CSV table of C-alpha atoms and ligand atoms in Angstrom, one decimal:
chain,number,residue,atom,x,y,z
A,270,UNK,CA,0.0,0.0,0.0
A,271,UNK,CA,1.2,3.7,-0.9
A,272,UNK,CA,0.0,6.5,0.5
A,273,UNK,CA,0.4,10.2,-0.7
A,274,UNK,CA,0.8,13.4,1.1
A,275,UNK,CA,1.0,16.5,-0.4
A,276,UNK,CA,3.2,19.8,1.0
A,277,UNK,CA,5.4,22.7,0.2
A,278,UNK,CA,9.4,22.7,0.9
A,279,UNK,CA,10.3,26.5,0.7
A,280,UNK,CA,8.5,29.0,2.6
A,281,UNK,CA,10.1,32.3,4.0
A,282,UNK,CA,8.2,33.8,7.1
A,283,UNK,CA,8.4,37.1,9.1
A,284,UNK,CA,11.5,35.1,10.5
A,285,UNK,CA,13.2,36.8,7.5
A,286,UNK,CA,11.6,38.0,4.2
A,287,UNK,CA,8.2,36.0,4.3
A,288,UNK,CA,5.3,38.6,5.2
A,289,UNK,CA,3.4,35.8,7.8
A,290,UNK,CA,4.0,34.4,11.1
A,291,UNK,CA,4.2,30.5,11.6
A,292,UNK,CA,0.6,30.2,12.7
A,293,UNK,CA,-0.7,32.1,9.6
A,294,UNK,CA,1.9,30.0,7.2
A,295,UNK,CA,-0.5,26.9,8.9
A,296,UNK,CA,-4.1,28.3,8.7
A,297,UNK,CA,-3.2,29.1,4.7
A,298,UNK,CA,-2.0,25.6,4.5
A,299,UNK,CA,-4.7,24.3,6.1
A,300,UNK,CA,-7.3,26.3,4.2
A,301,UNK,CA,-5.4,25.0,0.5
A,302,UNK,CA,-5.4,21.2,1.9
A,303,UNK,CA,-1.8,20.2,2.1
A,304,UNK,CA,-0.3,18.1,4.6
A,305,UNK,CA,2.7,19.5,5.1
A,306,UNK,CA,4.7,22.7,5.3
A,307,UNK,CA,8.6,23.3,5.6
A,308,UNK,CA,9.4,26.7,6.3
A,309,UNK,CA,12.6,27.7,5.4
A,310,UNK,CA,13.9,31.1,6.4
A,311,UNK,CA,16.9,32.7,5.1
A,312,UNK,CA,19.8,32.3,7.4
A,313,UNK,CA,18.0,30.9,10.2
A,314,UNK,CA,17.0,27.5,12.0
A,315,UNK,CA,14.0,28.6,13.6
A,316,UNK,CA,12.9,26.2,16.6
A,317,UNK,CA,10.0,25.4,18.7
A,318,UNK,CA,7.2,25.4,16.2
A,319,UNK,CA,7.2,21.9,14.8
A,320,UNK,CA,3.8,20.0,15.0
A,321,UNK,CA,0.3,19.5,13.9
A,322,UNK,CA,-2.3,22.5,13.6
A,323,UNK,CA,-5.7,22.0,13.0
A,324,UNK,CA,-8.6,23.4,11.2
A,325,UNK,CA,-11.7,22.1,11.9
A,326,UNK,CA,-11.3,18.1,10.7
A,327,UNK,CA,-8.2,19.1,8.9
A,328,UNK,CA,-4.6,18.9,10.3
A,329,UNK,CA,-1.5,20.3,8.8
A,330,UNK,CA,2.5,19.5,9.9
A,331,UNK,CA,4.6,22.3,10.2
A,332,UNK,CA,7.9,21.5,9.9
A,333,UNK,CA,11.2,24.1,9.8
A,334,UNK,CA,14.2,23.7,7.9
A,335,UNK,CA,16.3,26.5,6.6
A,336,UNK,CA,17.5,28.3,2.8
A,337,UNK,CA,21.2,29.0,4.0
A,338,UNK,CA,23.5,31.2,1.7
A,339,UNK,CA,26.6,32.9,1.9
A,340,UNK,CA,25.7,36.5,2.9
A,341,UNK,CA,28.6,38.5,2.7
A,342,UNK,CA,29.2,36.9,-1.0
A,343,UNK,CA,28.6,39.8,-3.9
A,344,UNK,CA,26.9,38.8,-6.0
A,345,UNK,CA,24.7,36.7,-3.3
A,346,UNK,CA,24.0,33.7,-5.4
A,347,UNK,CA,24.2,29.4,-4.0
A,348,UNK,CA,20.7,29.2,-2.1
A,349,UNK,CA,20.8,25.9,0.0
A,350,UNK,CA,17.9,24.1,1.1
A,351,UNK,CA,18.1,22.5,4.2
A,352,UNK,CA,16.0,19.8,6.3
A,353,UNK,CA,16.8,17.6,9.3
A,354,UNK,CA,19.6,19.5,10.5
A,355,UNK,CA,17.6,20.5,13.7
A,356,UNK,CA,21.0,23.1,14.4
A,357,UNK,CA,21.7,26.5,13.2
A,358,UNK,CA,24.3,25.8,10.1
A,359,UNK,CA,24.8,29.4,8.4
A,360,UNK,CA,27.6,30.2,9.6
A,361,UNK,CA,29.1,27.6,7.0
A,362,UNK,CA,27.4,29.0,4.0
A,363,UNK,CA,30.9,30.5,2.9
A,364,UNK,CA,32.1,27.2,1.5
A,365,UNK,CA,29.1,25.2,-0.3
A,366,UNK,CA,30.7,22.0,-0.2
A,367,UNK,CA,31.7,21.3,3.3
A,368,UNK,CA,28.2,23.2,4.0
A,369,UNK,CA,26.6,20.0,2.3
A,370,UNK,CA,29.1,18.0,4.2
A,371,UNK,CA,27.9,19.1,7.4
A,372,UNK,CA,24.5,19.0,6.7
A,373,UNK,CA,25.1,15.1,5.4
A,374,UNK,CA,27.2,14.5,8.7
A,375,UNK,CA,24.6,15.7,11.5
A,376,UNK,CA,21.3,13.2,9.4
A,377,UNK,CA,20.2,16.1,7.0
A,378,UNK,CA,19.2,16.5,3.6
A,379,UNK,CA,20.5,19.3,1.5
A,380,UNK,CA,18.8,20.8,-2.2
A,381,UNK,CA,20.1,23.3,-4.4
A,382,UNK,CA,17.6,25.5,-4.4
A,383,UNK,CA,16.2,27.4,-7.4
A,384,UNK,CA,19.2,26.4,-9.4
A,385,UNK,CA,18.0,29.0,-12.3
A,386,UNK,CA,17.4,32.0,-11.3
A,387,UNK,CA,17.2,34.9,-13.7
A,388,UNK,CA,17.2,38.7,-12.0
A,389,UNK,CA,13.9,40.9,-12.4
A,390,UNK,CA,15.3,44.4,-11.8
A,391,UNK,CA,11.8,45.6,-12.7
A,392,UNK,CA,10.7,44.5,-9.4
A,393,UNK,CA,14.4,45.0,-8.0
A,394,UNK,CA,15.2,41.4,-7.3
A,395,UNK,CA,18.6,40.1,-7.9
A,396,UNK,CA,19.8,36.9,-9.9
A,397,UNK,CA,19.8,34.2,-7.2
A,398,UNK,CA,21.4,31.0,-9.0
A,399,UNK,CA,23.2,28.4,-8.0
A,400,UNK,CA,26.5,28.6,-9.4
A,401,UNK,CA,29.8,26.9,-7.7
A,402,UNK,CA,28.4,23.4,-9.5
A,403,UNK,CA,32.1,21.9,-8.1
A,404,UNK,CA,30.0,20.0,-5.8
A,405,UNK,CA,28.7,16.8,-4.5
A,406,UNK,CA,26.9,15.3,-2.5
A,407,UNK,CA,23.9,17.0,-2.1
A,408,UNK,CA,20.8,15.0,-1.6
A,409,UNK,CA,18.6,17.2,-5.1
A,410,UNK,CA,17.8,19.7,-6.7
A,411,UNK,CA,14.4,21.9,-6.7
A,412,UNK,CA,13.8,21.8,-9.9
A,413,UNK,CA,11.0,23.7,-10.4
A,414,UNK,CA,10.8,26.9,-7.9
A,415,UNK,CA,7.6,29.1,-9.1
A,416,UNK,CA,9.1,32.5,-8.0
A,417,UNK,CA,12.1,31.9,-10.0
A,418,UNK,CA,9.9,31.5,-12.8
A,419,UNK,CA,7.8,34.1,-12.8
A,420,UNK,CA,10.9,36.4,-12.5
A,421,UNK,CA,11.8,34.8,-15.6
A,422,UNK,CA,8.9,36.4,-17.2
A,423,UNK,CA,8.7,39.9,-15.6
A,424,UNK,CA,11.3,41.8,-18.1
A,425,UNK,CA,9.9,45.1,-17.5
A,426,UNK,CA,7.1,46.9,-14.9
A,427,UNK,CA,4.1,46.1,-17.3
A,428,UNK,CA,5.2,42.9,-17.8
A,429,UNK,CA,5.6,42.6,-13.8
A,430,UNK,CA,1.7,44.5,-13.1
A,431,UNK,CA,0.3,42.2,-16.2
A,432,UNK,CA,1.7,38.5,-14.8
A,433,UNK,CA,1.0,39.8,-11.1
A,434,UNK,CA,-2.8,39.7,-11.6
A,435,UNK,CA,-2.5,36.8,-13.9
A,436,UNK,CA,-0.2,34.6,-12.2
A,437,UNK,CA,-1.2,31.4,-13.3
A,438,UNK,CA,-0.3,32.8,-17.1
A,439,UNK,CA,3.8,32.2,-15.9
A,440,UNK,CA,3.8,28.8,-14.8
A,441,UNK,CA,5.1,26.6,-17.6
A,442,UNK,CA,7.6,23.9,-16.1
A,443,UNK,CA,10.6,24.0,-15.2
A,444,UNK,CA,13.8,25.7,-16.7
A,445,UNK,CA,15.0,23.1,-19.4
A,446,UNK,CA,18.6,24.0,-18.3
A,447,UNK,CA,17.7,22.9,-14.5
A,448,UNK,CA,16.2,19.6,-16.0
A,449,UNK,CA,19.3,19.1,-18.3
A,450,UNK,CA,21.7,19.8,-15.5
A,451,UNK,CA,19.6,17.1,-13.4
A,452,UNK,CA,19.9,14.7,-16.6
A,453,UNK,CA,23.4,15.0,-17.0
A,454,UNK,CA,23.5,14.3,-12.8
A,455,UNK,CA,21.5,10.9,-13.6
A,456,UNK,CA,23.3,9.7,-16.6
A,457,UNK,CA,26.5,9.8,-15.0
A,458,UNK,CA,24.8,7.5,-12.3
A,459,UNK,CA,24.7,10.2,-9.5
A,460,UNK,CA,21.3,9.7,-7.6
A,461,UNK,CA,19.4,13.5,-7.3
A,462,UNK,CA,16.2,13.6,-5.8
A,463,UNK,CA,14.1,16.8,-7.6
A,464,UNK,CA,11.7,18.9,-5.6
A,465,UNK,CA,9.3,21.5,-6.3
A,466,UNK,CA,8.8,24.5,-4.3
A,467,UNK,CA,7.0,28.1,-4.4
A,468,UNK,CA,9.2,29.9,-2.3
A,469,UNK,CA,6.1,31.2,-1.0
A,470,UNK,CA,6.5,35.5,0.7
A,471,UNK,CA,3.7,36.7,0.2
A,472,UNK,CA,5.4,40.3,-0.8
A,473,UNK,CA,3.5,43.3,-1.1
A,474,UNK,CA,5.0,45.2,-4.2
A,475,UNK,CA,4.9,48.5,-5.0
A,476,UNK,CA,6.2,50.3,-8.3
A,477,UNK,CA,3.7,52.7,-9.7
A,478,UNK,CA,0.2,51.9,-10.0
A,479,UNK,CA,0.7,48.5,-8.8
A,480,UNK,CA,0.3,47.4,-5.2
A,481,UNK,CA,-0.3,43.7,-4.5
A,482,UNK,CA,0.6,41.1,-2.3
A,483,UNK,CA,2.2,38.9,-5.2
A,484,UNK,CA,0.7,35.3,-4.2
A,485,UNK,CA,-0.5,35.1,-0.9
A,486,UNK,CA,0.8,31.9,1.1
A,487,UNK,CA,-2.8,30.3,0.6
A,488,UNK,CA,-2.9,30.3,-3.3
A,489,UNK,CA,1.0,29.3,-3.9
A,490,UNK,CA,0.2,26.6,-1.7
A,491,UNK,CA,-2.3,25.2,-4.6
A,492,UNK,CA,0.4,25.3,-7.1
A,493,UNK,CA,3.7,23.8,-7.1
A,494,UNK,CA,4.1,21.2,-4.3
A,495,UNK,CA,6.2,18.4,-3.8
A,496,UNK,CA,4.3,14.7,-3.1
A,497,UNK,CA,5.8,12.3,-1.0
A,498,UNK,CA,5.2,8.3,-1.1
A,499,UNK,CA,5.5,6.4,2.3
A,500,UNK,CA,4.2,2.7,2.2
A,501,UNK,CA,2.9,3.7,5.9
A,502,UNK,CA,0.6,6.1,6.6
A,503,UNK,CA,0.9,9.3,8.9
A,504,UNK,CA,0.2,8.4,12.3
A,505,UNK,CA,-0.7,12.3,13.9
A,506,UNK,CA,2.2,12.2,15.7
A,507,UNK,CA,4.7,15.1,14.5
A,508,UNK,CA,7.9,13.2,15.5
A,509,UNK,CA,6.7,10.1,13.7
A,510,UNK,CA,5.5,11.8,10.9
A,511,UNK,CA,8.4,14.1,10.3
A,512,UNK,CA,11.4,11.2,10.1
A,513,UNK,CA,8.4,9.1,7.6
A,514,UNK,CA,8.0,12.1,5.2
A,515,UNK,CA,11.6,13.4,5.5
A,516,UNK,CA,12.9,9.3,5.0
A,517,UNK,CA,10.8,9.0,2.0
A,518,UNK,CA,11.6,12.6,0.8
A,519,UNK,CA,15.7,11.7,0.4
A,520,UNK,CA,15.0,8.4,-0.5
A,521,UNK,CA,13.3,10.5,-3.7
A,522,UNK,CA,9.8,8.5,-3.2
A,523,UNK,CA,8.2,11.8,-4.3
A,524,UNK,CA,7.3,13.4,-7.5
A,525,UNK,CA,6.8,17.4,-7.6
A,526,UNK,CA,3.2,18.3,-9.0
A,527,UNK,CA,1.3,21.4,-10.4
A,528,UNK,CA,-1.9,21.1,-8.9
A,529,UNK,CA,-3.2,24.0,-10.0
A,530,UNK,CA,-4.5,23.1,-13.2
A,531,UNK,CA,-5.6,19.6,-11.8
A,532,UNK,CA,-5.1,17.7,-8.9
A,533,UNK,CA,-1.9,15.7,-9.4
A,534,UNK,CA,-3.0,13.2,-6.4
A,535,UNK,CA,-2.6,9.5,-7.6
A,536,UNK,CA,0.1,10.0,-10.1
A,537,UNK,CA,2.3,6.9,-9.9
A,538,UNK,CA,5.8,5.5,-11.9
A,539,UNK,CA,6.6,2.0,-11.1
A,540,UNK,CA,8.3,-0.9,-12.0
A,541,UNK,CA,7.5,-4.8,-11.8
A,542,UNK,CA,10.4,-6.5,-12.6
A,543,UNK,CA,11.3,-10.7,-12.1
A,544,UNK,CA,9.9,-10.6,-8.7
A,545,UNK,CA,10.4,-7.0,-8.2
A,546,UNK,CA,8.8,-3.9,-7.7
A,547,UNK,CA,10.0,-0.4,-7.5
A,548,UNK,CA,8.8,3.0,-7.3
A,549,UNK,CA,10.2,6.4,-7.5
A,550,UNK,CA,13.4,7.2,-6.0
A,551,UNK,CA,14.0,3.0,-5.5
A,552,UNK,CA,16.7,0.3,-7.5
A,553,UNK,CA,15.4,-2.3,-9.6
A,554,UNK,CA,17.3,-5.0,-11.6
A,555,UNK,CA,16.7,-5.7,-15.1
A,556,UNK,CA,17.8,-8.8,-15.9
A,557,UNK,CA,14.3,-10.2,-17.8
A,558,UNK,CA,13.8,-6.4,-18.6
A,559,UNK,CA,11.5,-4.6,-16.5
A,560,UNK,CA,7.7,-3.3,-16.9
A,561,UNK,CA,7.4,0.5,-16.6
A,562,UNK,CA,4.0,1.5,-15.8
A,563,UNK,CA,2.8,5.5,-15.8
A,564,UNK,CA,-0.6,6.3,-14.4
A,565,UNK,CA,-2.4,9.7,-14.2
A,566,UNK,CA,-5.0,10.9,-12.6
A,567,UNK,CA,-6.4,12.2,-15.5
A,568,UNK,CA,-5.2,12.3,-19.7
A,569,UNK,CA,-2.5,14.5,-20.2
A,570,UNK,CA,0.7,13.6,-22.6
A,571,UNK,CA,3.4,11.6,-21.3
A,572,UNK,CA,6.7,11.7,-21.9
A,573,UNK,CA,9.1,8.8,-20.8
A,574,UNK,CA,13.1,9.5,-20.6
A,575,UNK,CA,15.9,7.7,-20.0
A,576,UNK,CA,19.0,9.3,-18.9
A,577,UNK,CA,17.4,12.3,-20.3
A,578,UNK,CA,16.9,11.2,-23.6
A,579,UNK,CA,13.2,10.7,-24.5
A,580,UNK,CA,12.0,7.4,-25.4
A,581,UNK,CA,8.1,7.3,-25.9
A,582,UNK,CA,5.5,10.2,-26.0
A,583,UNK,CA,2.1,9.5,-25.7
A,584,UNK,CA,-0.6,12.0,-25.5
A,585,UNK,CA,-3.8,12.2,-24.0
A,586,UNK,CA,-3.7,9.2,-22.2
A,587,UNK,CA,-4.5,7.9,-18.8
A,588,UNK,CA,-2.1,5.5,-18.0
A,589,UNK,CA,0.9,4.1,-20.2
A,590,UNK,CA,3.3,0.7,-20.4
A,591,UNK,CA,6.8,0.0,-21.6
A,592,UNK,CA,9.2,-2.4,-21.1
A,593,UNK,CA,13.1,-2.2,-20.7
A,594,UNK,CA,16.2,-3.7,-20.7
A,595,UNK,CA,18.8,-1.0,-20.6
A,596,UNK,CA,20.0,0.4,-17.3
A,597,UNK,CA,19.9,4.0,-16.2
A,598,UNK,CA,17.8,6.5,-14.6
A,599,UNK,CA,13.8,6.6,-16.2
A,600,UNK,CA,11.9,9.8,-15.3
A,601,UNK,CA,8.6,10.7,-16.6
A,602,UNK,CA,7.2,14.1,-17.5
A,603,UNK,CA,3.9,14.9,-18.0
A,604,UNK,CA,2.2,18.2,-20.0
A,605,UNK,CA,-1.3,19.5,-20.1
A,606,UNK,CA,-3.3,22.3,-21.7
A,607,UNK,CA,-3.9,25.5,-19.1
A,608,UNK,CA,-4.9,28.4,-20.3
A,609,UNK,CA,-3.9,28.2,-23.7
A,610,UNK,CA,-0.9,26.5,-23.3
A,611,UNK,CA,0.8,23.1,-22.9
A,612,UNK,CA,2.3,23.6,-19.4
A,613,UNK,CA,4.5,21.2,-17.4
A,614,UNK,CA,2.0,19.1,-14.7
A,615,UNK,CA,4.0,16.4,-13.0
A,616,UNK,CA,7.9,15.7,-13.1
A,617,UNK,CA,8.6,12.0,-11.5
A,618,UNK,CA,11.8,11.0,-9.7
A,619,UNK,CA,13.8,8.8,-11.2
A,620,UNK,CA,13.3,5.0,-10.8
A,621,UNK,CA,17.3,3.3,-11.4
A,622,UNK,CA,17.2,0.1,-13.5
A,623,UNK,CA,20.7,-1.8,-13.3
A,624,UNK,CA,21.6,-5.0,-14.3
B,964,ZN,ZN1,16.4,31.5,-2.3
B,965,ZN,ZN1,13.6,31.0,-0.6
């Protein structure tokens, strides 16, 4: 039995440039139904708020990790994700490398965090990428970060008022050079869990005629969110819970999900092999080849890639089969109309065939 639970990895509070305290962070994730909420704040391990809140029947888990980077660095640029730690780590943000390091060595789980991310000087925000790559070790990548995105699109103030009231108009997928970067990872037989996160502020903006609280905590959390797998269920207790979603999460049993257009709940990638099953994130051998099975919770197109090179596409379709023999990391991507456009819906983890 698999179970599913739905939640958001990157979230700033009032802790540093979020624009919400920790209890309002859990009534807007309680009011968009996820399960789970990691706030990360800049430069800070925040403790004592860890646990369940609840909303009438609903219950959310918040949970704190931390986006460390190196502060006195000009250009500021290497945002690190960090979970588990439970231990202030910052002041190590000047060397990436034995930052991960550390992080591995005390039981946590590092991601590179918004690996692209282009500057918007229209709205005044710098270019935030990742970019000392002489690294290793590093549990993923967050592939798909929707504030990096819509910066992407925001080349000018117009541009910034007109996809500021239409927000859903910038989501497209992720950055082809983050999911090429992430290839090239796999191929050369590095395991790299992806995640998907809004980077949620909730910033009021102000240039000109436009004031707005660009996405409130609530909506974002309807958006891009990261699903995690457990084959055991969440039991209400935080500590229990906490070590099953975080276990799964660097296992990579997870896939990252725009639920915006549809719900991406029920979306699986698995393997039945001779005697074996996988899913994401897990090892199976191919000896006899192995069965690759894609199911969706509704028909979108499908594309199926190995090492990063695609091998089958199949569009509108529900669920789709295909056998193989050749080891390597398989991914699946999957596309669907939105407002005009074919955007990016769900992005698998990787399941590893060897032989
Ligand atoms: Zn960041
Ligand atoms: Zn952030």
């Amino acid at each position: 039995m698999i179970y599913e639970y739905v939640g958001n990895l990157h979230v700033h509070s009032s802790y540093s440039d979020g624009h919400a305290t920790h209890d309002q962070i859990a009534l807007a994730a309680l009011k968009s139904s996820i399960d789970f909420v990691v706030i990360t704040d800049h430069n800070i391990w925040v403790d004592g708020y860890d646990g369940y809140r609840y909303l009438d029947d609903r219950r959310v888990l918040l949970l704190t990790g931390e986006e460390i980077h190196d502060q006195a660095r000009e250009p500021q640029k290497n945002h690190l994700l960090v979970f588990e730690t439970h231990r202030e780590l910052a002041p190590y943000a000047r060397e990436p490398q034995r930052l991960i390091k550390l992080v591995k060595e005390v039981g946590g789980q590092s991601f590179i965090a918004h690996p692209r991310d282009p500057a918007a000087p229209s709205i005044g925000e710098p270019d935030l990428s990742w970019v000392d790559w002489d690294i290793h070790g590093f549990t993923g990548l967050e592939i798909w970060n929707f504030m990096s995105e819509f910066k992407s699109h925001i080349k000018s103030i117009p541009k910034a008022i007109f996809y500021a009231y239409n927000p859903t108009l910038s989501a497209l997928g992720p950055f082809p050079e983050v999911l090429e970067r992430w290839d090239r990872l796999l191929a050369a037989g590095t395991r790299v869990v992806a995640i998907g996160g809004t980077d949620a502020h909730a910033t009021p903006i102000r240039k000109g005629p436009l004031f707005r609280v660009i996405f409130p905590y609530e909506w974002l959390f309807r958006t891009v969110n990261t699903h995690i797998l457990t084959k055991e269920p969440l039991t209400g207790n935080a500590e229990i819970d906490r070590k099953r979603l975080f276990s799964n999460l660097e296992r990579g049993r997870c896939f990252v999900g725009y639920d915006l257009p549809a719900s991406t709940k029920g979306f699986r990638f698995t393997a039945q092999g001779d005697g074996a099953q996988a899913i994401m994130g897990e090892i199976i051998t191919a000896r006899f080849g192995v069965t690759l099975q894609v199911k969706l919770p509704s028909r979108a197109e499908i594309l199926l890639l190995h090492n990063g090179v695609q091998i089958r596409r199949w569009s509108d379709r529900e669920a789709a089969v295909h056998t193989v023999i050749e080891p390597g990391a398989y991914r699946v991507e999957v596309y669907r109309s939105f407002q005009g456009k074919n955007r990016g819906w769900i992005f698998s983890n990787p399941i590893y065939v060897t032989n």
